[in-house]
PDB file of C-alpha atoms in Angstrom:
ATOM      1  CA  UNK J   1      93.334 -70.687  50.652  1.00  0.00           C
ATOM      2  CA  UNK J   2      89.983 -72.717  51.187  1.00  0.00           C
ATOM      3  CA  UNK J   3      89.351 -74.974  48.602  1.00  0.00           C
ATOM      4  CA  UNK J   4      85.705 -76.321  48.866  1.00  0.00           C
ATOM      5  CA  UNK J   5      83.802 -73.460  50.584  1.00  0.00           C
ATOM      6  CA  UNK J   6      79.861 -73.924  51.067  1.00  0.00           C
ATOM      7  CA  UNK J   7      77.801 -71.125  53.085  1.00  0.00           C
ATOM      8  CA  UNK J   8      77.616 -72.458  57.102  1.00  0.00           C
ATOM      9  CA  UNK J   9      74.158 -71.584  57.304  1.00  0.00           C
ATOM     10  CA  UNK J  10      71.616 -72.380  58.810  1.00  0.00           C
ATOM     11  CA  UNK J  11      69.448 -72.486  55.749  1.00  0.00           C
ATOM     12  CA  UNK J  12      65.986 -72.276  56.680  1.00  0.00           C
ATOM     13  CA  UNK J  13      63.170 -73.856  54.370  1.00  0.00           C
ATOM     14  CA  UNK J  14      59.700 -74.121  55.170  1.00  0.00           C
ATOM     15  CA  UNK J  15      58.368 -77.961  54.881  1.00  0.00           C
ATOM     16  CA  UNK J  16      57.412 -79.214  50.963  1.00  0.00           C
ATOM     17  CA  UNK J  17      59.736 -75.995  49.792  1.00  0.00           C
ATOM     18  CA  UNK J  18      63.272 -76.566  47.283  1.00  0.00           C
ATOM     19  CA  UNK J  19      66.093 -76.304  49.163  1.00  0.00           C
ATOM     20  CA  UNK J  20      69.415 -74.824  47.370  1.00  0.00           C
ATOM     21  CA  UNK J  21      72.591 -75.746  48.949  1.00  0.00           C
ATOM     22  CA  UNK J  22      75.973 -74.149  46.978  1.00  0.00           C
ATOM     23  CA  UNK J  23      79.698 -75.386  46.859  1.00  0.00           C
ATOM     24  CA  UNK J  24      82.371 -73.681  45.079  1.00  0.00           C
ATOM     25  CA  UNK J  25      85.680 -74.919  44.392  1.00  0.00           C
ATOM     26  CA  UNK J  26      89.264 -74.213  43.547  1.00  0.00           C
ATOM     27  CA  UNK J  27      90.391 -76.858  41.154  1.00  0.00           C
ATOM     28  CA  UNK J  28      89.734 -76.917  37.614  1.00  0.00           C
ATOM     29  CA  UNK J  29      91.048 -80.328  37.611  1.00  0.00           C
ATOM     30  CA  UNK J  30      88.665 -81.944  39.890  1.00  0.00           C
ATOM     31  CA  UNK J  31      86.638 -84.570  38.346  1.00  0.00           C
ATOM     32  CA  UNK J  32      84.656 -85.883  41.527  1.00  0.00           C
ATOM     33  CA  UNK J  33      82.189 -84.074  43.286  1.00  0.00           C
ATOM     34  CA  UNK J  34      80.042 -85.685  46.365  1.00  0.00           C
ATOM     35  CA  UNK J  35      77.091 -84.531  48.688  1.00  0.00           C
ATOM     36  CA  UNK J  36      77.319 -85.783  51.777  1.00  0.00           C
ATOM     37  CA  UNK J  37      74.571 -85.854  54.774  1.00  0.00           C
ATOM     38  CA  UNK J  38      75.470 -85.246  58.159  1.00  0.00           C
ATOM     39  CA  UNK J  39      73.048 -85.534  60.718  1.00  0.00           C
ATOM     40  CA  UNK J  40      73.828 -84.247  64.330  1.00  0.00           C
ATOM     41  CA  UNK J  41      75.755 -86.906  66.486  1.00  0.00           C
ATOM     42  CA  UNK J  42      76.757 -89.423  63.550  1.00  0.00           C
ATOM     43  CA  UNK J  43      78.966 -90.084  60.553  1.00  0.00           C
ATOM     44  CA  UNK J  44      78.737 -88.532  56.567  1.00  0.00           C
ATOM     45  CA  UNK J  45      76.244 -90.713  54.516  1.00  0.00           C
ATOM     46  CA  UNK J  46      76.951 -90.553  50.926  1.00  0.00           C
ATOM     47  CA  UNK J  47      73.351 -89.205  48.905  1.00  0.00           C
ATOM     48  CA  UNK J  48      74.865 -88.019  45.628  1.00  0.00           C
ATOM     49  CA  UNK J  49      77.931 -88.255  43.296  1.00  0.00           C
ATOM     50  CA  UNK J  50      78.566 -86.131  39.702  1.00  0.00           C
ATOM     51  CA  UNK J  51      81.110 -86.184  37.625  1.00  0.00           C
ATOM     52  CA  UNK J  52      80.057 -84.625  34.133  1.00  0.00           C
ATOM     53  CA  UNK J  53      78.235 -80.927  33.548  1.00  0.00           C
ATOM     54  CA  UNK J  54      74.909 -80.837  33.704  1.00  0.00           C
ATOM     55  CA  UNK J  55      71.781 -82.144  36.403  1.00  0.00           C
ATOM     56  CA  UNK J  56      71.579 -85.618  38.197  1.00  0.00           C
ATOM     57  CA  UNK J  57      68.404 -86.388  39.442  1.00  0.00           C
ATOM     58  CA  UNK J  58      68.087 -89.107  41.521  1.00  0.00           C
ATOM     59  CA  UNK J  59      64.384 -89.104  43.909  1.00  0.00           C
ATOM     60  CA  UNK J  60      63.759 -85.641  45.402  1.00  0.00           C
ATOM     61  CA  UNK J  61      67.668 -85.379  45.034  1.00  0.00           C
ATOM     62  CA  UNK J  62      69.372 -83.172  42.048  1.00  0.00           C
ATOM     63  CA  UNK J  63      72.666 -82.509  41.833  1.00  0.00           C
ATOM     64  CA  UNK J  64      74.211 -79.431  39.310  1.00  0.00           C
ATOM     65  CA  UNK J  65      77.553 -79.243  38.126  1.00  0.00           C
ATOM     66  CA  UNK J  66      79.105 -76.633  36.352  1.00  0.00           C
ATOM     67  CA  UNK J  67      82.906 -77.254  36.081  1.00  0.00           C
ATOM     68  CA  UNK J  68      83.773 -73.665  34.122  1.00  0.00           C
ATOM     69  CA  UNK J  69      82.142 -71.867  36.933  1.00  0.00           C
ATOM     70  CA  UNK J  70      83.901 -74.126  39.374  1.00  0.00           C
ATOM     71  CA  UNK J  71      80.367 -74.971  41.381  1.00  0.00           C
ATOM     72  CA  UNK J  72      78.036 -77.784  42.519  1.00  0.00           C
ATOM     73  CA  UNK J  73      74.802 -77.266  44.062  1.00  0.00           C
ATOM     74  CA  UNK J  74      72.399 -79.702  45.413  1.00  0.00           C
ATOM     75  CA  UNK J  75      68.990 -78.688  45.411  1.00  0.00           C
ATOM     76  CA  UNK J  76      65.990 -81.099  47.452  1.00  0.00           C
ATOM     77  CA  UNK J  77      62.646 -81.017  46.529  1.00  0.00           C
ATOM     78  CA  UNK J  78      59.906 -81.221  48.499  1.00  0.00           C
ATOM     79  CA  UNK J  79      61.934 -80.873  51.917  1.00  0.00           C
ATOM     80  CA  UNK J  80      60.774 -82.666  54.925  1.00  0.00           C
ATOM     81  CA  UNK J  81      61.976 -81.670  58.816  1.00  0.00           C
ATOM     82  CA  UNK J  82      63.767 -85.621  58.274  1.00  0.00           C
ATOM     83  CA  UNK J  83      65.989 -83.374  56.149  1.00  0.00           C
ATOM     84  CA  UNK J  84      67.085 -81.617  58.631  1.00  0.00           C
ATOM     85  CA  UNK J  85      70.819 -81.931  59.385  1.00  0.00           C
ATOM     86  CA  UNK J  86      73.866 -80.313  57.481  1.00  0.00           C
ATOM     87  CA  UNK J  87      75.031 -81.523  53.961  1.00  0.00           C
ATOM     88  CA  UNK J  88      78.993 -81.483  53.281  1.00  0.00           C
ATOM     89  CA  UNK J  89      80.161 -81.127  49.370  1.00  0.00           C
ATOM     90  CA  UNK J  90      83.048 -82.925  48.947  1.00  0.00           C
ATOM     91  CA  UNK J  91      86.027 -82.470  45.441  1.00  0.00           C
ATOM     92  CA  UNK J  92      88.752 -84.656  44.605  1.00  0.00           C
ATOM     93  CA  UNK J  93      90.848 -81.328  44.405  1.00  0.00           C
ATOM     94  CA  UNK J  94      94.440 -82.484  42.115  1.00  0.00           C
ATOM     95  CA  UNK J  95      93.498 -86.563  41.899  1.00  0.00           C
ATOM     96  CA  UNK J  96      93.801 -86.504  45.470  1.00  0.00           C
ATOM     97  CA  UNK J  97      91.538 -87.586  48.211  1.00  0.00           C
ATOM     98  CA  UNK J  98      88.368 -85.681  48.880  1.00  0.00           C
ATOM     99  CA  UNK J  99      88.839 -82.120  49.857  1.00  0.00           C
ATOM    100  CA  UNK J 100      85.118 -81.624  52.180  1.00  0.00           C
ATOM    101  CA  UNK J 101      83.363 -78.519  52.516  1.00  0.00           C
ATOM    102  CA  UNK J 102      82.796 -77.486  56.331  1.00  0.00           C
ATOM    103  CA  UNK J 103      78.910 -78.125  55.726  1.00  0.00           C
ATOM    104  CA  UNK J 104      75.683 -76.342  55.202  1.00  0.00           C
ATOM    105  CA  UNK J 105      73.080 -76.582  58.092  1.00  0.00           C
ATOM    106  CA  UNK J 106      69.654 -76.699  56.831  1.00  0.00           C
ATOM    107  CA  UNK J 107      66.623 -76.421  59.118  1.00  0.00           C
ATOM    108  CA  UNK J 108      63.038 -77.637  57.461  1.00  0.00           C
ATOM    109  CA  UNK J 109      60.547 -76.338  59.975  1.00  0.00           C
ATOM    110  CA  UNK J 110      56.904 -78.133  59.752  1.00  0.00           C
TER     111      UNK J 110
ATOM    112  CA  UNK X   1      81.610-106.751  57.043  1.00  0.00           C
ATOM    113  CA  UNK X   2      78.546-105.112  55.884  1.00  0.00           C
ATOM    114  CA  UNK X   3      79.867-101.714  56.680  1.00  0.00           C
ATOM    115  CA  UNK X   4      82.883 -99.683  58.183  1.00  0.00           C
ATOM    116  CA  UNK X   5      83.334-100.819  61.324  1.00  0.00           C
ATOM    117  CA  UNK X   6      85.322 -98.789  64.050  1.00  0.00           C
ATOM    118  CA  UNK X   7      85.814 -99.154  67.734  1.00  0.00           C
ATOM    119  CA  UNK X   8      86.140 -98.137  70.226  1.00  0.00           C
ATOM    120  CA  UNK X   9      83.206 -95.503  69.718  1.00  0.00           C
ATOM    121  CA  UNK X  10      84.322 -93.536  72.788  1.00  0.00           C
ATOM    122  CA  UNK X  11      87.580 -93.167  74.343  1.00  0.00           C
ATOM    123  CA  UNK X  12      88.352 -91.158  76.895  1.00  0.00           C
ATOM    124  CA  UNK X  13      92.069 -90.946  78.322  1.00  0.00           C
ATOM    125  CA  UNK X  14      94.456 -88.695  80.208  1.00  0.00           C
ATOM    126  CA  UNK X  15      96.584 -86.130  78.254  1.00  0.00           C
ATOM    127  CA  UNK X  16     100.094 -87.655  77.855  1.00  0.00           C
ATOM    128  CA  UNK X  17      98.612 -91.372  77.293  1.00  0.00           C
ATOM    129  CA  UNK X  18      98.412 -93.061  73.757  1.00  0.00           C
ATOM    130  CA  UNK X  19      95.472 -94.163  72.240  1.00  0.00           C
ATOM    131  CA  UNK X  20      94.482 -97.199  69.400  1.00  0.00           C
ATOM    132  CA  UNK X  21      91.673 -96.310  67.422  1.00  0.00           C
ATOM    133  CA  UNK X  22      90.453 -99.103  65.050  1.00  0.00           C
ATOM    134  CA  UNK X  23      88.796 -99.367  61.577  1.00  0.00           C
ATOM    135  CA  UNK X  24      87.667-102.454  59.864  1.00  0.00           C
ATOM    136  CA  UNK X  25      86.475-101.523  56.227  1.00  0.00           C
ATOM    137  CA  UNK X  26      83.865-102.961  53.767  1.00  0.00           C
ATOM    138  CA  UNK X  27      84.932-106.327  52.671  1.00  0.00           C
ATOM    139  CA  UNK X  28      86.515-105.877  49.266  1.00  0.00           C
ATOM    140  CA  UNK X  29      87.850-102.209  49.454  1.00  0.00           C
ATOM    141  CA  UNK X  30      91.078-101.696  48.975  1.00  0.00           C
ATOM    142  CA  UNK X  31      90.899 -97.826  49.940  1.00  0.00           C
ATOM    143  CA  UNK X  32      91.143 -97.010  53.170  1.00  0.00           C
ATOM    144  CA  UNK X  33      90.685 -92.902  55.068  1.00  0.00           C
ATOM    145  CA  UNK X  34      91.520 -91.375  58.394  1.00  0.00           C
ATOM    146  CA  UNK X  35      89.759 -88.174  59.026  1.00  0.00           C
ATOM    147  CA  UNK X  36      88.747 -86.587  62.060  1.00  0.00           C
ATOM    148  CA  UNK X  37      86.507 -83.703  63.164  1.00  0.00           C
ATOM    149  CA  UNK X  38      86.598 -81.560  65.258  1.00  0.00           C
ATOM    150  CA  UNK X  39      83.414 -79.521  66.985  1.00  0.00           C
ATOM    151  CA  UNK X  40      82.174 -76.767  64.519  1.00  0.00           C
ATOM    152  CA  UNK X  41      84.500 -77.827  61.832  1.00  0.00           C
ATOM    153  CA  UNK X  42      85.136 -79.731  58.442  1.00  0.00           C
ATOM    154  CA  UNK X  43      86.426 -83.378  58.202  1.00  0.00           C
ATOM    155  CA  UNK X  44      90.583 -83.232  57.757  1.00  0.00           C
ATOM    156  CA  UNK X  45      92.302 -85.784  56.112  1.00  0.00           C
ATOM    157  CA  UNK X  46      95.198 -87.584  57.926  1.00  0.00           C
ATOM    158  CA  UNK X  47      95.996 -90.498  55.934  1.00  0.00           C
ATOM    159  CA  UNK X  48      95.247 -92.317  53.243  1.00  0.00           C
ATOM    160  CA  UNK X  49      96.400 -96.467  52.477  1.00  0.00           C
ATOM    161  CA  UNK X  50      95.581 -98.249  48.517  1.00  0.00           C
ATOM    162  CA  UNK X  51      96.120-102.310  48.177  1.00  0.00           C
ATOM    163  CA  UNK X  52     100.055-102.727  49.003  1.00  0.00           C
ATOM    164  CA  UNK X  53     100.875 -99.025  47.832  1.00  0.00           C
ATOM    165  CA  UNK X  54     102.824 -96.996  50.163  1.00  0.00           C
ATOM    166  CA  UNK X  55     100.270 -94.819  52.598  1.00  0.00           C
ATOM    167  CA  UNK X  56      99.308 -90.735  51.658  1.00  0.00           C
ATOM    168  CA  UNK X  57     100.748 -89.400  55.615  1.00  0.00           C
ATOM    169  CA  UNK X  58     100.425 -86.207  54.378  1.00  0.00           C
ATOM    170  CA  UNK X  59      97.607 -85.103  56.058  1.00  0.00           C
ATOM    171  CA  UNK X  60      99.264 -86.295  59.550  1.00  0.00           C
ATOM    172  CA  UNK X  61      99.089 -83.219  62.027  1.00  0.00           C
ATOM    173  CA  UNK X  62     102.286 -84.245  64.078  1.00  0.00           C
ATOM    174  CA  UNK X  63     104.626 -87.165  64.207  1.00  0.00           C
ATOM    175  CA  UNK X  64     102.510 -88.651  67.371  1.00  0.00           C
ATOM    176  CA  UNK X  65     100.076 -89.579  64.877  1.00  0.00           C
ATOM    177  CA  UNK X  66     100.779 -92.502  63.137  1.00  0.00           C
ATOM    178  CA  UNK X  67      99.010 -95.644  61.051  1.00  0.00           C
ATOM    179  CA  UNK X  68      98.995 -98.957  59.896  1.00  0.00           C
ATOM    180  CA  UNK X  69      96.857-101.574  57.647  1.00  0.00           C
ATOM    181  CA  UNK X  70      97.834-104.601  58.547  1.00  0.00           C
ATOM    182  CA  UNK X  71      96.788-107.674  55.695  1.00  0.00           C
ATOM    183  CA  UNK X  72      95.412-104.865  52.771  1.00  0.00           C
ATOM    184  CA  UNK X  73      92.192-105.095  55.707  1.00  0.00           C
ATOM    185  CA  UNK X  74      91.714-103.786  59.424  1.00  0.00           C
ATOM    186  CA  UNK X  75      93.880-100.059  60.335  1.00  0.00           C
ATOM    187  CA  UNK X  76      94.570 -98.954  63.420  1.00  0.00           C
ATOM    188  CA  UNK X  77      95.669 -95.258  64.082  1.00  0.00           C
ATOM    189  CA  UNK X  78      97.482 -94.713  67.040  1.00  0.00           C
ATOM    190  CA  UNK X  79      98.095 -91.514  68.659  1.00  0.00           C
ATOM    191  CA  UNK X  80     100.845 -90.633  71.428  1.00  0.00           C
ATOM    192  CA  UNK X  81     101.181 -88.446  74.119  1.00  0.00           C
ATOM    193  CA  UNK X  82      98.075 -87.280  73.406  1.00  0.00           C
ATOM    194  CA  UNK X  83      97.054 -83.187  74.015  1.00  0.00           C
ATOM    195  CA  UNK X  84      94.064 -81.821  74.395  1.00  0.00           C
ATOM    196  CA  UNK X  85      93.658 -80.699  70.927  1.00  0.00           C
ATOM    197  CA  UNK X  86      93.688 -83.897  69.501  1.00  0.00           C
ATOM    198  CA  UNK X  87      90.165 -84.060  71.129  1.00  0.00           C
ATOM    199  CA  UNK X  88      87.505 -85.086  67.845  1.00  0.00           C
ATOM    200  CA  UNK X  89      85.827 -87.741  66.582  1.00  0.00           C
ATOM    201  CA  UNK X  90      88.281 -89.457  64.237  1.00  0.00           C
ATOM    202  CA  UNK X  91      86.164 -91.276  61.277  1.00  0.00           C
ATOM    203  CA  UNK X  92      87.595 -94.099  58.886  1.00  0.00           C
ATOM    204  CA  UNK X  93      85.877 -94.630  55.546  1.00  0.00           C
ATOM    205  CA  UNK X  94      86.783 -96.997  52.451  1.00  0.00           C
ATOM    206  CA  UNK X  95      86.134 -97.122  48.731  1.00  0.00           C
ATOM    207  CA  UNK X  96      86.357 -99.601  46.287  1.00  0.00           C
ATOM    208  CA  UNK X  97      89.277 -99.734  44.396  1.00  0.00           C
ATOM    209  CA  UNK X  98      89.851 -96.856  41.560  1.00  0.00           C
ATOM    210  CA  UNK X  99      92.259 -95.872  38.948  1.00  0.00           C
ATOM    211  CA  UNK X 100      92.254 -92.363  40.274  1.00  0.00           C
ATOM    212  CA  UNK X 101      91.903 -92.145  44.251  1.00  0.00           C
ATOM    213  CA  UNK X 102      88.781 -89.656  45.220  1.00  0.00           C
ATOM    214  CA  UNK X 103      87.010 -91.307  42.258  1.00  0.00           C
ATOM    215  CA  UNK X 104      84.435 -92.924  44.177  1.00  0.00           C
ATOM    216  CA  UNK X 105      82.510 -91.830  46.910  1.00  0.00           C
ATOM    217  CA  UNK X 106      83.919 -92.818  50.577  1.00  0.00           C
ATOM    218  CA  UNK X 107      81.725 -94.481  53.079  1.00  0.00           C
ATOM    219  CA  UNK X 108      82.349 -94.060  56.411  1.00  0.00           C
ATOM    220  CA  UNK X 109      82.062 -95.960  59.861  1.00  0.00           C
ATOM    221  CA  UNK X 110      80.253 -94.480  62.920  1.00  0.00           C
ATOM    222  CA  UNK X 111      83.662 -93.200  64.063  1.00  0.00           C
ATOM    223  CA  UNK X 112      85.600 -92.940  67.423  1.00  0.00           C
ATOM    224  CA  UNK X 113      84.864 -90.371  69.622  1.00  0.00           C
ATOM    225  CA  UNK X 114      88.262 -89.116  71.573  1.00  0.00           C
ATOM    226  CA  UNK X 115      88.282 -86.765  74.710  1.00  0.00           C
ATOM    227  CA  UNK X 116      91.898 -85.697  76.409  1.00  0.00           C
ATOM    228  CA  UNK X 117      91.573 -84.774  79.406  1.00  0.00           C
TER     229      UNK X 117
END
């Protein structure tokens, strides 16, 4: 049974579009949820954390929780082709370490 | 250190040789990861070490993997008789320290990329 599951992708956005990236998960438990950006060749950077229902905005950065529904999305505003790379949710499934997501590729063509 | 710092960043070795890989986290966190990734897919955890506590192994794919923190500080994971499919890039990351473990967001060193051949 996966337990984070995000859409592989690639989701394409033109430049200066919203992009939508979805994560569902298993555990109605789970208190911490993380974004995660992954560019090709290198490491997870941290760009958002949530922990209550609701929208955290933070620069062209928003991040939705809805814990009944069991989801987090991450939606970017005003995409740039810098953007370009794939994003990995990431749930403390059970208080245990983080459960990731195998990623969502997103493409912002120019 | 300013950030996680692992070496080497590339290994390359001989299937049936063991390998060290080495993390040195953020100065002040007691939490310390193991993951590793593999080509197309997600990060697995392998292990997980708090302050003194005893370590999370449960994420250890075999008994040739193994791990230790030596001073609360620096881990090295060390894999024997290595196979091919232990060919990934194995990543260490570190948190500050949390009542509840996955509470804060992990950040991660550049990682060590191992090939078996």
């Amino acid at each position: 049974q996966k337990e984070v599951e995000q859409n592989s992708g690639p989701l394409s956005v033109p430049e200066g579009a919203i992009a939508s990236l979805n994560c569902t998960y298993s555990d109605r438990v789970s208190q911490s949820f993380f974004w995660y950006r992954q560019y090709s060749g290198k490491s997870p950077e941290l760009i958002m954390s949530i922990y209550s229902n609701g929208d955290k905005e933070d620069g062209r950065f928003t991040a939705q929780l809805n814990k009944a529904s069991q989801y987090v999305s991450l939606l970017i505003r005003d995409s740039q082709p810098s953007d370009s790379a794939t994003y990995l949710c990431a749930v403390n499934i059970g208080y245990s370490t983080l459960t990731f997501g195998k990623g969502t590729m997103l493409l912002v063509s120019p | 250190g300013a950030g996680v710092s692992q070496s080497p960043s590339n290994k390359v070795t001989e299937k049936g040789k063991d390998v060290e890989l080495r993390c040195d986290p953020i100065s002040g966190h007691t939490a310390l990861y193991w993951y590793r990734q593999s080509l197309g897919q997600g990060l697995e955890f392998l292990i997980y070490f708090q302050g003194n506590s005893a370590p999370d192994k449960s994420g250890l794919p075999s008994d040739r993997f193994s791990a230790e923190r030596t001073g609360g500080s620096v881990s090295t994971l060390t894999i024997q008789r290595t196979q091919q499919e232990d060919s990934a890039v194995y990543l260490c990351a570190s948190s500050l320290n949390s009542r509840r473990r996955g509470e804060d967001g992990y950040t991660f060193g550049s990682g060590t990329r191992l090939t078996v051949v």
